[in-house]
Short mmCIF file of C-alpha atoms and ligand atoms in Angstrom, two decimals:
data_model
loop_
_atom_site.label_atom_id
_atom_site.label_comp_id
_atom_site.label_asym_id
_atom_site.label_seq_id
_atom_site.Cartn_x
_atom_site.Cartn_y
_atom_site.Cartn_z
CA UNK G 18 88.92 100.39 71.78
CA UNK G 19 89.66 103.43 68.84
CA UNK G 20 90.46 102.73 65.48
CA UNK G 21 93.15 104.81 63.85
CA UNK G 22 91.70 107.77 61.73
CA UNK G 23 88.24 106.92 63.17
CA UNK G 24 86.63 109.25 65.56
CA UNK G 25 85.81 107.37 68.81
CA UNK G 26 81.72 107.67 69.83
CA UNK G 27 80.29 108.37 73.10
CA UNK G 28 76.86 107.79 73.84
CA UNK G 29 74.23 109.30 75.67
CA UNK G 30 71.03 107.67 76.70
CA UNK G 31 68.26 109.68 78.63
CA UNK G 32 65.56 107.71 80.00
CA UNK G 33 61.24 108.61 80.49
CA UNK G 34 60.20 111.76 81.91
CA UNK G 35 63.61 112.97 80.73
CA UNK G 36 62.64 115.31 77.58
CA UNK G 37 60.12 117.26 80.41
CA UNK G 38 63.91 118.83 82.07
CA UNK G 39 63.49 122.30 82.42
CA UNK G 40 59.98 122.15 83.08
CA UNK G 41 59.82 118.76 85.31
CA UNK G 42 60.13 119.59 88.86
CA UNK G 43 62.63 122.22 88.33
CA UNK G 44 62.89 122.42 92.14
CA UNK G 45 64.76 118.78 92.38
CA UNK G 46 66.01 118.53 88.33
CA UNK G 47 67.20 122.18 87.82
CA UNK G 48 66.35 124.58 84.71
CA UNK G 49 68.36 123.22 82.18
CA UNK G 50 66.37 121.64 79.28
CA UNK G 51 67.05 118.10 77.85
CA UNK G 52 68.55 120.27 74.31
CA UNK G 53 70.88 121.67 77.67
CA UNK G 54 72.42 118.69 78.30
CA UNK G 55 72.57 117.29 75.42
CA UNK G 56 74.72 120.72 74.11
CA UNK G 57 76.80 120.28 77.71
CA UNK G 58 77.67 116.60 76.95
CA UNK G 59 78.63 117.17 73.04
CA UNK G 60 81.27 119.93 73.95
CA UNK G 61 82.60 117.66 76.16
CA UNK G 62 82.67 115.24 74.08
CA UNK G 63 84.32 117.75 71.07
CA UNK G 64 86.60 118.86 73.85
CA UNK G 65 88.13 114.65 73.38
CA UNK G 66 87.62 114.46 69.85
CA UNK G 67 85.24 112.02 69.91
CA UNK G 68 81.42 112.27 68.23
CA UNK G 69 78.32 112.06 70.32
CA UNK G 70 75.18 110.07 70.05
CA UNK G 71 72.25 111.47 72.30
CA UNK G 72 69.18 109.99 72.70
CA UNK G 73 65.86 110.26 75.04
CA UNK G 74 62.92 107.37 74.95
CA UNK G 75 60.26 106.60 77.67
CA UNK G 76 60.30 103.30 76.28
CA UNK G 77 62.32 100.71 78.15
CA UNK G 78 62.51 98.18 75.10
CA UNK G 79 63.86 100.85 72.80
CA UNK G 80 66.81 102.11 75.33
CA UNK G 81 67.49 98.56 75.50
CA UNK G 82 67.93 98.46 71.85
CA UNK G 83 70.11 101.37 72.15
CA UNK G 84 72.64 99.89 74.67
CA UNK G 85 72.98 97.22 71.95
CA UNK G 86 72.98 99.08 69.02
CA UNK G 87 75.80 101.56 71.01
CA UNK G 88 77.83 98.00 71.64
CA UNK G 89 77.50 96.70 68.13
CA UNK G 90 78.47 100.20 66.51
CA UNK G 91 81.90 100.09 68.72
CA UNK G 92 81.18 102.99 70.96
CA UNK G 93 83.91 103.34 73.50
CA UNK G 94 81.38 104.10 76.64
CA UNK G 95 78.36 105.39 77.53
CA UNK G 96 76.13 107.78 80.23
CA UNK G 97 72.85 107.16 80.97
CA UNK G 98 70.50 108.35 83.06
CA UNK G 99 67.26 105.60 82.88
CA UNK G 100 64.98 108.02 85.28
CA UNK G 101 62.55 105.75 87.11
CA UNK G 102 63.94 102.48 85.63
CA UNK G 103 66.87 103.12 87.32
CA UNK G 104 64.65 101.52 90.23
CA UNK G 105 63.02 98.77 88.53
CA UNK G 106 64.24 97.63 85.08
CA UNK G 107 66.07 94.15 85.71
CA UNK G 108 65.80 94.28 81.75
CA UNK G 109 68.02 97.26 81.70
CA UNK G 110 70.54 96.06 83.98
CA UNK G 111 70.62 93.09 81.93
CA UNK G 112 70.94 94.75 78.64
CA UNK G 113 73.95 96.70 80.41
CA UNK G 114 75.79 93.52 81.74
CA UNK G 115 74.98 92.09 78.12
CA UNK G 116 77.56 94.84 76.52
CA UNK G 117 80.13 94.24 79.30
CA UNK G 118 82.53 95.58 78.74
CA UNK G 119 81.32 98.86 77.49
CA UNK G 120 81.96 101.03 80.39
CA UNK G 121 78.83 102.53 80.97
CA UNK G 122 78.39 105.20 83.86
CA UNK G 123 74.62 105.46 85.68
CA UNK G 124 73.98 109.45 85.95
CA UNK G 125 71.59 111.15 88.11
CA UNK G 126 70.85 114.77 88.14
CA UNK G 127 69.33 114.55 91.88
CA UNK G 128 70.87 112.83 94.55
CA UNK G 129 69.15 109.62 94.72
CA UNK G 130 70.17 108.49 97.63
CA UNK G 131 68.58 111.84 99.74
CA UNK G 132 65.12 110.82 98.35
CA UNK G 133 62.46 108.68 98.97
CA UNK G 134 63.59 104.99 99.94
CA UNK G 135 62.33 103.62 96.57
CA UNK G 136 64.92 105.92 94.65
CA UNK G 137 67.86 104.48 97.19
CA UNK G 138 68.11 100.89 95.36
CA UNK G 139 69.28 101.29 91.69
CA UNK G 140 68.90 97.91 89.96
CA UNK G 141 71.15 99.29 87.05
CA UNK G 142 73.65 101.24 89.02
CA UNK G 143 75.20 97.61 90.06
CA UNK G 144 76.07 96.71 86.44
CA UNK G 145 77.84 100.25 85.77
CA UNK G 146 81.30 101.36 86.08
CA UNK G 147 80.44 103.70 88.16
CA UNK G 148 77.22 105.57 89.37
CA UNK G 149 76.97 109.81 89.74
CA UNK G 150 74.64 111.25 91.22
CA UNK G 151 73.57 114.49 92.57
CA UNK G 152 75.75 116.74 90.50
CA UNK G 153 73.19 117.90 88.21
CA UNK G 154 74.04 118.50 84.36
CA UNK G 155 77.69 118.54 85.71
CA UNK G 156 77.81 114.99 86.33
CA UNK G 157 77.35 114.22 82.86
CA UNK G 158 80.42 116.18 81.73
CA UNK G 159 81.63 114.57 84.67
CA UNK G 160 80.80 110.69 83.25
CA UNK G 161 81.84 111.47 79.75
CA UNK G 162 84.94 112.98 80.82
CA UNK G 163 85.99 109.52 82.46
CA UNK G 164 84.80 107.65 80.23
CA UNK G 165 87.37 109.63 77.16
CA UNK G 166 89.93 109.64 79.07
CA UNK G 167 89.90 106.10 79.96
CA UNK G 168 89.42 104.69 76.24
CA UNK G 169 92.61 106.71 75.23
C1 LIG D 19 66.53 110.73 88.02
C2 LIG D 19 66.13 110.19 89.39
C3 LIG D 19 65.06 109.12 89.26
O1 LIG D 19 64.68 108.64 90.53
C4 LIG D 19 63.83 109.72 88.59
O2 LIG D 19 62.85 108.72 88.40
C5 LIG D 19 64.15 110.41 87.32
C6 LIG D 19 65.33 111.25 87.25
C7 LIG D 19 67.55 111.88 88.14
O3 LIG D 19 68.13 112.23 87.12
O4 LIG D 19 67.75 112.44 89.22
O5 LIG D 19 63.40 110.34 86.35
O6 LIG D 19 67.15 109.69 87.28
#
């Protein structure tokens, strides 16, 4: 929901392993650095007139703190990518559903689902508005661009 006269927030949470983009496998995660996506998502973001919060942690306890602190600060919606937890964090998909209904949209730079079987089953993706993935820094304009438009 916005406030009148009060710029609306979008979040961006980037989970472990996340900070090493440019660097990290560039063959599967591309050459743009984490500052890279971070820049893509805030002129997005600008583009809506809304503000952006970015963050990165390898720590799963602290992006669940996030996803609260996001819901509790009246964000309108949030992209995150949580890198491996994607595959294994019930807390995470339980911190999501616990900020229902916060749209929050799962982003992947690699397609997921054309990877090893582990990387096919996304434990978070099923608590998300919707899940991108494969699009590369583009699916985070992608996700933010829904989720402004949709808070409107
Ligand atoms: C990733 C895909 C995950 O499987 C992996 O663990 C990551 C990055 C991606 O953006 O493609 O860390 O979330």
């Amino acid at each position: 929901m916005t406030t009148p006269g009060v710029r609306p927030t979008l979040w961006v949470l980037h989970g472990p392993n996340l900070d090493r983009l440019g660097r990290r496998e560039p063959e599967v995660y591309g050459t743009a650095t984490l500052a890279d996506v971070n820049a893509a998502c805030m002129a997005v973001a600008a583009e809506h007139g809304c503000d952006l919060v970015a963050r990165q942690s390898a720590h799963e306890g602290e992006l669940i703190d996030w996803i609260h602190e996001a819901a509790d600060a009246g964000a309108i919606g949030m992209a995150i990518n949580p890198g491996g937890y994607t595959h294994t964090s019930v807390a995470l998909r339980d911190a999501i559903a616990s900020v229902a209904p916060l749209p929050v949209v799962e982003v992947h730079l690699s397609n997921v689902h054309a990877r090893e079987a582990f990387r096919h089953v996304t434990l978070t993706g099923a608590v998300c508005s919707g899940t991108i993935a494969g699009l590369g820094v583009e699916g985070y304009r992608a996700a933010l661009r829904f989720l402004a438009s949709r808070s409107g």
